[in-house]
Structure formats: C-alpha cells, structure tokens
C-alpha cells in the first residue's frame, strides 16, 4: 500500500510543495503543469483545496512556491549540463515533466521512504521519465553520499547543474556550509547551482496553521548565502521574487515578505 507515514517531519514538507504544484497545475493559464503532484497529495490522504489559505504568510508562501517552481524549471533547462543533481529531491518530478535534451541524466537524492513513496505513485500512473533518472537513497548528513553519487555514474570532472530547492532553510548555518562545501568539491568549473537566498527566520510571523513548517526552519546561511558562495568558488546572480512576479504577471500578496533566488556558476579553480 502506498503510504507517506514513514516520512520524517522535514520530509513531509515535500507533500506541502506537491500541494502547491497541484494547485497551480489546476488553474487557468498555469505557470507550469505537474501532472503527478495531485496523485502524491491524494495518496498521502491530504486535501488539494487551498481555499483556506487566508493568512498573509500562507498566501506569500503559496506565491513563492509557484514562482520558484517555474524559475527553477527554466534555469535548469538553460544550464546546458547533461548531468543534473536534485538535492533532497522530495516529490520533484522534473525528470518526468520537463523536456530534457537527449542524453541528460537526472540524479535524485533523498531519504529512502520518500523515494519509495514517489516511485509507488509514479509506477501506479505508468509515468515514464524524459531523461535518464537515477533515484539514489541518501542522507545528506552522511559524508558518504558523494561517493554513492559518483558510483551511480555522476562525473565530477564534467559540468553539472545542482538544485537545492527549499532545502537550506531546514539546516543550521554549519550544516548548510558543510553541504555547499561538498557540492563545491563535486562541481566542475562552469557548473550551475540553484537555491534560495535565505532570510532571517527569527523574524518569521507566527501562524498556527503553518507552524508544522516554520517550526522546522533553522535558517541555513540566511541573507548572506550569495556572499558565502561568492567567497567559496562561485559567482552569483540574484533574482528577486518581485522581479519574477512581474515577469510572469503574478502579483504578490506581501512583497515585503518575499525572498530571492540565487543562480551560482562555478568559477575555474586555481
């Protein structure tokens, strides 16, 4: 039986992201279509309806999740790398729903219960990936995960594209720095890294309906994420959520609460 019960509290946030993607996919003129997201939510026994999202923080996070998905879709396809690594991939279905160039390999890293749940749902739908997909059970806190990635076929000598979508906020500053240091060592010059700029989570408004999410936030590297990357072998470009909203014709419920997105390019070493 398909079940999400073994998920850790952080892993369960992947279901919240799937709800956002299912919601947007069902709207007129969506910014993206994820044809699998609703099946994940239904399999987990969660409601698809967002009509009760009335708080300003809830509306802001909904807009953030929608624009973030479209932005990362576009940037990953534009990265020009034939090996793509999704860190803490959760219920991401980009291997299935994006039009990848021939020869692309997508590596999905996450805990085994998450990947097993996702595979059960996708198999039940008869889904077929549009790229070479490798689902790799791995704990990113385990120092052995890079060896497992390389053993699965990842080549650190060639450029790659990395996505850490919604991940760093659940890590401490030390954990985030350690993870990004490891990624830096695996990313050949010219590689791309996509992630959020981060925010000061101590200033997050209290919202009882969202406490199951916000109570897990540790802040990562916060507003200094781009500066850390610039000082550790990357060149960064920051795109604000406001700018993305304007680009795609979407108004933001509370622009002051929005964050930004980083696209980092690995500089040549030496």
PDB file of C-alpha atoms in Angstrom:
ATOM      1  CA  UNK A   1       0.000   0.000   0.000  1.00  0.00           C
ATOM      2  CA  UNK A   2       1.245   3.493  -0.840  1.00  0.00           C
ATOM      3  CA  UNK A   3       1.877   5.469   2.320  1.00  0.00           C
ATOM      4  CA  UNK A   4       3.775   8.538   3.463  1.00  0.00           C
ATOM      5  CA  UNK A   5       3.671   7.532   7.127  1.00  0.00           C
ATOM      6  CA  UNK A   6       7.438   6.781   7.426  1.00  0.00           C
ATOM      7  CA  UNK A   7       8.282  10.359   6.366  1.00  0.00           C
ATOM      8  CA  UNK A   8      10.270  12.463   8.807  1.00  0.00           C
ATOM      9  CA  UNK A   9       8.808  15.893   9.700  1.00  0.00           C
ATOM     10  CA  UNK A  10      11.120  17.615   7.208  1.00  0.00           C
ATOM     11  CA  UNK A  11      10.376  15.032   4.508  1.00  0.00           C
ATOM     12  CA  UNK A  12       6.654  15.670   4.948  1.00  0.00           C
ATOM     13  CA  UNK A  13       7.207  19.224   3.723  1.00  0.00           C
ATOM     14  CA  UNK A  14       7.559  17.664   0.267  1.00  0.00           C
ATOM     15  CA  UNK A  15       3.825  16.986   0.400  1.00  0.00           C
ATOM     16  CA  UNK A  16       3.167  20.685   1.029  1.00  0.00           C
ATOM     17  CA  UNK A  17       5.215  21.506  -2.068  1.00  0.00           C
ATOM     18  CA  UNK A  18       3.274  18.914  -4.059  1.00  0.00           C
ATOM     19  CA  UNK A  19       0.005  20.562  -2.945  1.00  0.00           C
ATOM     20  CA  UNK A  20       1.266  23.910  -4.260  1.00  0.00           C
ATOM     21  CA  UNK A  21       2.187  22.352  -7.597  1.00  0.00           C
ATOM     22  CA  UNK A  22      -1.119  20.511  -7.851  1.00  0.00           C
ATOM     23  CA  UNK A  23      -2.980  23.736  -7.134  1.00  0.00           C
ATOM     24  CA  UNK A  24      -1.130  25.735  -9.778  1.00  0.00           C
ATOM     25  CA  UNK A  25      -1.432  22.934 -12.329  1.00  0.00           C
ATOM     26  CA  UNK A  26      -5.225  23.009 -11.979  1.00  0.00           C
ATOM     27  CA  UNK A  27      -5.562  26.777 -12.529  1.00  0.00           C
ATOM     28  CA  UNK A  28      -6.298  28.523 -15.829  1.00  0.00           C
ATOM     29  CA  UNK A  29      -3.085  29.542 -17.623  1.00  0.00           C
ATOM     30  CA  UNK A  30      -0.732  27.900 -15.104  1.00  0.00           C
ATOM     31  CA  UNK A  31       2.953  28.821 -14.984  1.00  0.00           C
ATOM     32  CA  UNK A  32       3.762  25.094 -15.116  1.00  0.00           C
ATOM     33  CA  UNK A  33       1.926  21.783 -15.180  1.00  0.00           C
ATOM     34  CA  UNK A  34       2.924  18.969 -12.868  1.00  0.00           C
ATOM     35  CA  UNK A  35       0.583  16.120 -13.848  1.00  0.00           C
ATOM     36  CA  UNK A  36       1.733  13.954 -10.935  1.00  0.00           C
ATOM     37  CA  UNK A  37       1.516  16.331  -7.974  1.00  0.00           C
ATOM     38  CA  UNK A  38      -2.165  15.727  -7.208  1.00  0.00           C
ATOM     39  CA  UNK A  39      -1.606  11.970  -7.117  1.00  0.00           C
ATOM     40  CA  UNK A  40       1.046  12.370  -4.399  1.00  0.00           C
ATOM     41  CA  UNK A  41      -1.283  14.508  -2.306  1.00  0.00           C
ATOM     42  CA  UNK A  42      -4.198  12.119  -2.731  1.00  0.00           C
ATOM     43  CA  UNK A  43      -2.045   9.085  -1.919  1.00  0.00           C
ATOM     44  CA  UNK A  44      -0.978  10.782   1.313  1.00  0.00           C
ATOM     45  CA  UNK A  45      -4.604  11.483   2.247  1.00  0.00           C
ATOM     46  CA  UNK A  46      -4.222  15.264   2.193  1.00  0.00           C
ATOM     47  CA  UNK A  47      -6.687  17.835   0.809  1.00  0.00           C
ATOM     48  CA  UNK A  48      -5.975  19.529  -2.504  1.00  0.00           C
ATOM     49  CA  UNK A  49      -8.047  22.604  -1.739  1.00  0.00           C
ATOM     50  CA  UNK A  50      -6.214  25.850  -0.922  1.00  0.00           C
ATOM     51  CA  UNK A  51      -9.340  27.911  -0.265  1.00  0.00           C
ATOM     52  CA  UNK A  52      -8.499  28.023   3.439  1.00  0.00           C
ATOM     53  CA  UNK A  53      -5.137  29.684   2.929  1.00  0.00           C
ATOM     54  CA  UNK A  54      -6.154  33.050   4.301  1.00  0.00           C
ATOM     55  CA  UNK A  55      -3.154  34.313   6.255  1.00  0.00           C
ATOM     56  CA  UNK A  56      -0.673  36.707   4.681  1.00  0.00           C
ATOM     57  CA  UNK A  57       2.176  34.274   5.342  1.00  0.00           C
ATOM     58  CA  UNK A  58       0.230  31.421   3.764  1.00  0.00           C
ATOM     59  CA  UNK A  59      -0.515  33.449   0.647  1.00  0.00           C
ATOM     60  CA  UNK A  60       3.098  34.587   0.431  1.00  0.00           C
ATOM     61  CA  UNK A  61       4.416  31.024   0.680  1.00  0.00           C
ATOM     62  CA  UNK A  62       1.941  29.860  -1.955  1.00  0.00           C
ATOM     63  CA  UNK A  63       3.080  32.550  -4.400  1.00  0.00           C
ATOM     64  CA  UNK A  64       6.698  31.801  -3.543  1.00  0.00           C
ATOM     65  CA  UNK A  65       6.280  28.087  -4.262  1.00  0.00           C
ATOM     66  CA  UNK A  66       4.605  28.687  -7.604  1.00  0.00           C
ATOM     67  CA  UNK A  67       7.130  31.203  -8.902  1.00  0.00           C
ATOM     68  CA  UNK A  68      10.049  29.214  -7.503  1.00  0.00           C
ATOM     69  CA  UNK A  69       8.976  26.105  -9.408  1.00  0.00           C
ATOM     70  CA  UNK A  70       8.729  27.933 -12.721  1.00  0.00           C
ATOM     71  CA  UNK A  71      12.020  29.764 -12.181  1.00  0.00           C
ATOM     72  CA  UNK A  72      13.958  26.599 -11.431  1.00  0.00           C
ATOM     73  CA  UNK A  73      12.321  24.780 -14.348  1.00  0.00           C
ATOM     74  CA  UNK A  74      13.570  27.473 -16.710  1.00  0.00           C
ATOM     75  CA  UNK A  75      17.045  27.778 -15.225  1.00  0.00           C
ATOM     76  CA  UNK A  76      17.721  24.033 -15.116  1.00  0.00           C
ATOM     77  CA  UNK A  77      16.834  23.642 -18.784  1.00  0.00           C
ATOM     78  CA  UNK A  78      19.013  26.629 -19.617  1.00  0.00           C
ATOM     79  CA  UNK A  79      22.016  25.382 -17.635  1.00  0.00           C
ATOM     80  CA  UNK A  80      23.390  23.383 -20.555  1.00  0.00           C
ATOM     81  CA  UNK A  81      24.548  20.486 -18.365  1.00  0.00           C
ATOM     82  CA  UNK A  82      23.772  16.866 -19.164  1.00  0.00           C
ATOM     83  CA  UNK A  83      24.016  15.770 -15.525  1.00  0.00           C
ATOM     84  CA  UNK A  84      21.576  17.289 -13.053  1.00  0.00           C
ATOM     85  CA  UNK A  85      21.570  16.653  -9.304  1.00  0.00           C
ATOM     86  CA  UNK A  86      18.445  17.296  -7.230  1.00  0.00           C
ATOM     87  CA  UNK A  87      19.415  17.507  -3.558  1.00  0.00           C
ATOM     88  CA  UNK A  88      16.664  16.418  -1.148  1.00  0.00           C
ATOM     89  CA  UNK A  89      14.539  15.896  -4.263  1.00  0.00           C
ATOM     90  CA  UNK A  90      11.357  15.092  -2.379  1.00  0.00           C
ATOM     91  CA  UNK A  91       8.410  14.683  -4.751  1.00  0.00           C
ATOM     92  CA  UNK A  92      10.085  16.607  -7.569  1.00  0.00           C
ATOM     93  CA  UNK A  93       9.003  15.206 -10.959  1.00  0.00           C
ATOM     94  CA  UNK A  94      11.179  17.302 -13.248  1.00  0.00           C
ATOM     95  CA  UNK A  95      12.756  14.142 -14.668  1.00  0.00           C
ATOM     96  CA  UNK A  96       9.270  13.270 -15.948  1.00  0.00           C
ATOM     97  CA  UNK A  97       7.675  16.577 -16.859  1.00  0.00           C
ATOM     98  CA  UNK A  98      10.446  18.707 -18.396  1.00  0.00           C
ATOM     99  CA  UNK A  99      11.654  18.426 -21.993  1.00  0.00           C
ATOM    100  CA  UNK A 100      15.279  17.500 -21.326  1.00  0.00           C
ATOM    101  CA  UNK A 101      17.886  17.391 -24.107  1.00  0.00           C
ATOM    102  CA  UNK A 102      18.837  13.912 -25.258  1.00  0.00           C
ATOM    103  CA  UNK A 103      21.471  12.314 -23.056  1.00  0.00           C
ATOM    104  CA  UNK A 104      20.575  14.171 -19.864  1.00  0.00           C
ATOM    105  CA  UNK A 105      20.871  12.259 -16.595  1.00  0.00           C
ATOM    106  CA  UNK A 106      18.947  13.352 -13.523  1.00  0.00           C
ATOM    107  CA  UNK A 107      20.129  12.168 -10.102  1.00  0.00           C
ATOM    108  CA  UNK A 108      17.546  12.435  -7.315  1.00  0.00           C
ATOM    109  CA  UNK A 109      18.909  12.229  -3.768  1.00  0.00           C
ATOM    110  CA  UNK A 110      16.636  11.832  -0.765  1.00  0.00           C
ATOM    111  CA  UNK A 111      15.779   9.509   2.085  1.00  0.00           C
ATOM    112  CA  UNK A 112      14.581   6.053   1.091  1.00  0.00           C
ATOM    113  CA  UNK A 113      10.961   6.368   2.385  1.00  0.00           C
ATOM    114  CA  UNK A 114      10.439   9.488   0.252  1.00  0.00           C
ATOM    115  CA  UNK A 115      11.835   7.937  -2.909  1.00  0.00           C
ATOM    116  CA  UNK A 116       9.909   4.694  -2.331  1.00  0.00           C
ATOM    117  CA  UNK A 117       6.612   6.559  -1.880  1.00  0.00           C
ATOM    118  CA  UNK A 118       7.251   8.610  -5.003  1.00  0.00           C
ATOM    119  CA  UNK A 119       8.146   5.534  -7.057  1.00  0.00           C
ATOM    120  CA  UNK A 120       4.984   3.702  -5.989  1.00  0.00           C
ATOM    121  CA  UNK A 121       2.793   6.606  -7.062  1.00  0.00           C
ATOM    122  CA  UNK A 122       4.615   7.146 -10.354  1.00  0.00           C
ATOM    123  CA  UNK A 123       4.560   3.453 -11.176  1.00  0.00           C
ATOM    124  CA  UNK A 124       0.834   3.410 -10.489  1.00  0.00           C
ATOM    125  CA  UNK A 125       0.404   6.194 -13.034  1.00  0.00           C
ATOM    126  CA  UNK A 126       2.596   4.487 -15.611  1.00  0.00           C
ATOM    127  CA  UNK A 127       4.897   7.522 -15.678  1.00  0.00           C
ATOM    128  CA  UNK A 128       7.971   7.461 -17.926  1.00  0.00           C
ATOM    129  CA  UNK A 129      10.920   9.828 -17.356  1.00  0.00           C
ATOM    130  CA  UNK A 130      12.112  12.138 -20.118  1.00  0.00           C
ATOM    131  CA  UNK A 131      15.733  11.756 -19.025  1.00  0.00           C
ATOM    132  CA  UNK A 132      17.963   9.060 -17.623  1.00  0.00           C
ATOM    133  CA  UNK A 133      16.822   9.049 -13.999  1.00  0.00           C
ATOM    134  CA  UNK A 134      18.695   7.677 -11.016  1.00  0.00           C
ATOM    135  CA  UNK A 135      16.914   7.743  -7.662  1.00  0.00           C
ATOM    136  CA  UNK A 136      19.599   7.481  -5.009  1.00  0.00           C
ATOM    137  CA  UNK A 137      18.592   6.899  -1.379  1.00  0.00           C
ATOM    138  CA  UNK A 138      20.942   9.092   0.631  1.00  0.00           C
ATOM    139  CA  UNK A 139      21.103  11.147   3.800  1.00  0.00           C
ATOM    140  CA  UNK A 140      22.844  14.415   3.002  1.00  0.00           C
ATOM    141  CA  UNK A 141      24.168  14.465   6.572  1.00  0.00           C
ATOM    142  CA  UNK A 142      26.098  11.266   5.813  1.00  0.00           C
ATOM    143  CA  UNK A 143      29.593  12.116   4.483  1.00  0.00           C
ATOM    144  CA  UNK A 144      29.460   9.073   2.195  1.00  0.00           C
ATOM    145  CA  UNK A 145      26.758  10.407  -0.127  1.00  0.00           C
ATOM    146  CA  UNK A 146      29.225  11.932  -2.642  1.00  0.00           C
ATOM    147  CA  UNK A 147      30.874   8.528  -3.104  1.00  0.00           C
ATOM    148  CA  UNK A 148      27.468   6.972  -3.744  1.00  0.00           C
ATOM    149  CA  UNK A 149      26.655   9.662  -6.290  1.00  0.00           C
ATOM    150  CA  UNK A 150      29.888   9.064  -8.187  1.00  0.00           C
ATOM    151  CA  UNK A 151      29.380   5.300  -8.027  1.00  0.00           C
ATOM    152  CA  UNK A 152      25.933   5.823  -9.602  1.00  0.00           C
ATOM    153  CA  UNK A 153      27.542   7.455 -12.647  1.00  0.00           C
ATOM    154  CA  UNK A 154      27.975  11.123 -11.771  1.00  0.00           C
ATOM    155  CA  UNK A 155      31.208  12.537 -13.227  1.00  0.00           C
ATOM    156  CA  UNK A 156      32.657  15.403 -11.129  1.00  0.00           C
ATOM    157  CA  UNK A 157      35.106  16.235 -13.921  1.00  0.00           C
ATOM    158  CA  UNK A 158      32.285  17.451 -16.186  1.00  0.00           C
ATOM    159  CA  UNK A 159      29.947  20.454 -15.671  1.00  0.00           C
ATOM    160  CA  UNK A 160      26.740  19.741 -13.814  1.00  0.00           C
ATOM    161  CA  UNK A 161      23.605  21.503 -12.626  1.00  0.00           C
ATOM    162  CA  UNK A 162      22.594  21.343  -8.972  1.00  0.00           C
ATOM    163  CA  UNK A 163      19.272  22.193  -7.351  1.00  0.00           C
ATOM    164  CA  UNK A 164      18.783  22.707  -3.606  1.00  0.00           C
ATOM    165  CA  UNK A 165      15.140  23.751  -3.728  1.00  0.00           C
ATOM    166  CA  UNK A 166      13.745  24.784  -0.358  1.00  0.00           C
ATOM    167  CA  UNK A 167      16.496  22.855   1.421  1.00  0.00           C
ATOM    168  CA  UNK A 168      18.886  25.155   3.226  1.00  0.00           C
ATOM    169  CA  UNK A 169      16.236  26.779   5.421  1.00  0.00           C
ATOM    170  CA  UNK A 170      15.910  23.437   7.253  1.00  0.00           C
ATOM    171  CA  UNK A 171      19.638  23.323   8.026  1.00  0.00           C
ATOM    172  CA  UNK A 172      21.751  25.197  10.536  1.00  0.00           C
ATOM    173  CA  UNK A 173      24.396  27.571   9.217  1.00  0.00           C
ATOM    174  CA  UNK A 174      27.075  24.962   9.913  1.00  0.00           C
ATOM    175  CA  UNK A 175      25.138  22.205   8.147  1.00  0.00           C
ATOM    176  CA  UNK A 176      24.432  24.440   5.155  1.00  0.00           C
ATOM    177  CA  UNK A 177      28.074  25.466   4.838  1.00  0.00           C
ATOM    178  CA  UNK A 178      29.186  21.832   5.050  1.00  0.00           C
ATOM    179  CA  UNK A 179      26.724  20.760   2.353  1.00  0.00           C
ATOM    180  CA  UNK A 180      27.683  23.582  -0.006  1.00  0.00           C
ATOM    181  CA  UNK A 181      31.371  22.878   0.572  1.00  0.00           C
ATOM    182  CA  UNK A 182      30.761  19.293  -0.526  1.00  0.00           C
ATOM    183  CA  UNK A 183      28.829  20.421  -3.605  1.00  0.00           C
ATOM    184  CA  UNK A 184      31.641  22.838  -4.466  1.00  0.00           C
ATOM    185  CA  UNK A 185      34.100  19.953  -4.435  1.00  0.00           C
ATOM    186  CA  UNK A 186      31.912  17.945  -6.815  1.00  0.00           C
ATOM    187  CA  UNK A 187      31.067  20.757  -9.233  1.00  0.00           C
ATOM    188  CA  UNK A 188      33.415  21.213 -12.173  1.00  0.00           C
ATOM    189  CA  UNK A 189      34.088  24.745 -13.481  1.00  0.00           C
ATOM    190  CA  UNK A 190      31.055  26.019 -15.378  1.00  0.00           C
ATOM    191  CA  UNK A 191      28.602  24.086 -13.231  1.00  0.00           C
ATOM    192  CA  UNK A 192      25.433  25.802 -12.011  1.00  0.00           C
ATOM    193  CA  UNK A 193      23.854  25.784  -8.567  1.00  0.00           C
ATOM    194  CA  UNK A 194      20.292  26.950  -7.915  1.00  0.00           C
ATOM    195  CA  UNK A 195      18.986  27.727  -4.432  1.00  0.00           C
ATOM    196  CA  UNK A 196      17.223  30.359  -2.342  1.00  0.00           C
ATOM    197  CA  UNK A 197      18.941  33.424  -0.936  1.00  0.00           C
ATOM    198  CA  UNK A 198      17.592  32.764   2.540  1.00  0.00           C
ATOM    199  CA  UNK A 199      16.111  35.029   5.183  1.00  0.00           C
ATOM    200  CA  UNK A 200      16.275  35.779   8.875  1.00  0.00           C
ATOM    201  CA  UNK A 201      13.897  33.086  10.117  1.00  0.00           C
ATOM    202  CA  UNK A 202      13.794  34.608  13.606  1.00  0.00           C
ATOM    203  CA  UNK A 203      11.523  37.283  12.133  1.00  0.00           C
ATOM    204  CA  UNK A 204       9.016  34.839  10.665  1.00  0.00           C
ATOM    205  CA  UNK A 205       5.472  35.754  11.771  1.00  0.00           C
ATOM    206  CA  UNK A 206       3.764  33.186  13.967  1.00  0.00           C
ATOM    207  CA  UNK A 207       0.995  31.409  12.087  1.00  0.00           C
ATOM    208  CA  UNK A 208      -0.599  28.402  13.853  1.00  0.00           C
ATOM    209  CA  UNK A 209      -1.719  26.896  10.541  1.00  0.00           C
ATOM    210  CA  UNK A 210       1.861  26.895   9.229  1.00  0.00           C
ATOM    211  CA  UNK A 211       3.723  26.058  12.418  1.00  0.00           C
ATOM    212  CA  UNK A 212       4.314  22.498  11.191  1.00  0.00           C
ATOM    213  CA  UNK A 213       6.542  24.083   8.538  1.00  0.00           C
ATOM    214  CA  UNK A 214       8.023  27.168  10.149  1.00  0.00           C
ATOM    215  CA  UNK A 215       8.942  25.375  13.394  1.00  0.00           C
ATOM    216  CA  UNK A 216      11.362  23.277  11.341  1.00  0.00           C
ATOM    217  CA  UNK A 217      13.192  26.264   9.849  1.00  0.00           C
ATOM    218  CA  UNK A 218      16.787  26.657  11.016  1.00  0.00           C
ATOM    219  CA  UNK A 219      17.780  29.436   8.630  1.00  0.00           C
ATOM    220  CA  UNK A 220      20.720  27.965   6.762  1.00  0.00           C
ATOM    221  CA  UNK A 221      23.102  30.732   5.695  1.00  0.00           C
ATOM    222  CA  UNK A 222      20.289  33.287   5.705  1.00  0.00           C
ATOM    223  CA  UNK A 223      20.560  36.541   3.749  1.00  0.00           C
ATOM    224  CA  UNK A 224      24.306  36.011   3.348  1.00  0.00           C
ATOM    225  CA  UNK A 225      24.033  32.909   1.173  1.00  0.00           C
ATOM    226  CA  UNK A 226      25.191  34.646  -2.010  1.00  0.00           C
ATOM    227  CA  UNK A 227      28.137  36.198  -0.175  1.00  0.00           C
ATOM    228  CA  UNK A 228      29.214  32.800   1.138  1.00  0.00           C
ATOM    229  CA  UNK A 229      29.112  31.343  -2.365  1.00  0.00           C
ATOM    230  CA  UNK A 230      30.991  34.296  -3.867  1.00  0.00           C
ATOM    231  CA  UNK A 231      33.742  33.641  -1.332  1.00  0.00           C
ATOM    232  CA  UNK A 232      33.910  29.904  -1.990  1.00  0.00           C
ATOM    233  CA  UNK A 233      34.465  29.499  -5.715  1.00  0.00           C
ATOM    234  CA  UNK A 234      31.169  30.631  -7.212  1.00  0.00           C
ATOM    235  CA  UNK A 235      29.892  33.730  -8.997  1.00  0.00           C
ATOM    236  CA  UNK A 236      26.299  34.507  -8.096  1.00  0.00           C
ATOM    237  CA  UNK A 237      23.343  36.237  -9.683  1.00  0.00           C
ATOM    238  CA  UNK A 238      20.304  37.051  -7.545  1.00  0.00           C
ATOM    239  CA  UNK A 239      16.726  37.301  -8.841  1.00  0.00           C
ATOM    240  CA  UNK A 240      14.058  38.643  -6.506  1.00  0.00           C
ATOM    241  CA  UNK A 241      10.615  37.121  -6.215  1.00  0.00           C
ATOM    242  CA  UNK A 242       9.155  40.538  -7.023  1.00  0.00           C
ATOM    243  CA  UNK A 243      11.005  40.513 -10.334  1.00  0.00           C
ATOM    244  CA  UNK A 244       9.722  37.030 -11.130  1.00  0.00           C
ATOM    245  CA  UNK A 245       6.191  38.093 -10.270  1.00  0.00           C
ATOM    246  CA  UNK A 246       6.442  40.997 -12.691  1.00  0.00           C
ATOM    247  CA  UNK A 247       7.958  38.771 -15.385  1.00  0.00           C
ATOM    248  CA  UNK A 248       5.114  36.253 -15.186  1.00  0.00           C
ATOM    249  CA  UNK A 249       2.290  38.680 -14.485  1.00  0.00           C
ATOM    250  CA  UNK A 250       1.658  37.472 -10.949  1.00  0.00           C
ATOM    251  CA  UNK A 251       1.007  39.911  -8.129  1.00  0.00           C
ATOM    252  CA  UNK A 252       2.482  39.126  -4.723  1.00  0.00           C
ATOM    253  CA  UNK A 253       0.274  39.301  -1.624  1.00  0.00           C
ATOM    254  CA  UNK A 254       3.028  40.786   0.533  1.00  0.00           C
ATOM    255  CA  UNK A 255       6.145  41.881  -1.384  1.00  0.00           C
ATOM    256  CA  UNK A 256       7.918  42.800   1.859  1.00  0.00           C
ATOM    257  CA  UNK A 257       7.843  39.145   2.931  1.00  0.00           C
ATOM    258  CA  UNK A 258       9.414  37.788  -0.238  1.00  0.00           C
ATOM    259  CA  UNK A 259      12.883  36.423  -0.750  1.00  0.00           C
ATOM    260  CA  UNK A 260      15.165  35.889  -3.721  1.00  0.00           C
ATOM    261  CA  UNK A 261      16.773  33.139  -5.746  1.00  0.00           C
ATOM    262  CA  UNK A 262      20.431  32.524  -6.490  1.00  0.00           C
ATOM    263  CA  UNK A 263      21.977  31.111  -9.629  1.00  0.00           C
ATOM    264  CA  UNK A 264      25.653  30.441  -8.999  1.00  0.00           C
ATOM    265  CA  UNK A 265      28.268  29.496 -11.599  1.00  0.00           C
ATOM    266  CA  UNK A 266      31.349  27.558 -10.526  1.00  0.00           C
ATOM    267  CA  UNK A 267      34.497  29.532 -11.261  1.00  0.00           C
ATOM    268  CA  UNK A 268      37.658  27.913 -12.650  1.00  0.00           C
ATOM    269  CA  UNK A 269      39.944  26.678  -9.900  1.00  0.00           C
ATOM    270  CA  UNK A 270      43.482  27.907  -9.413  1.00  0.00           C
TER     271      UNK A 270
END
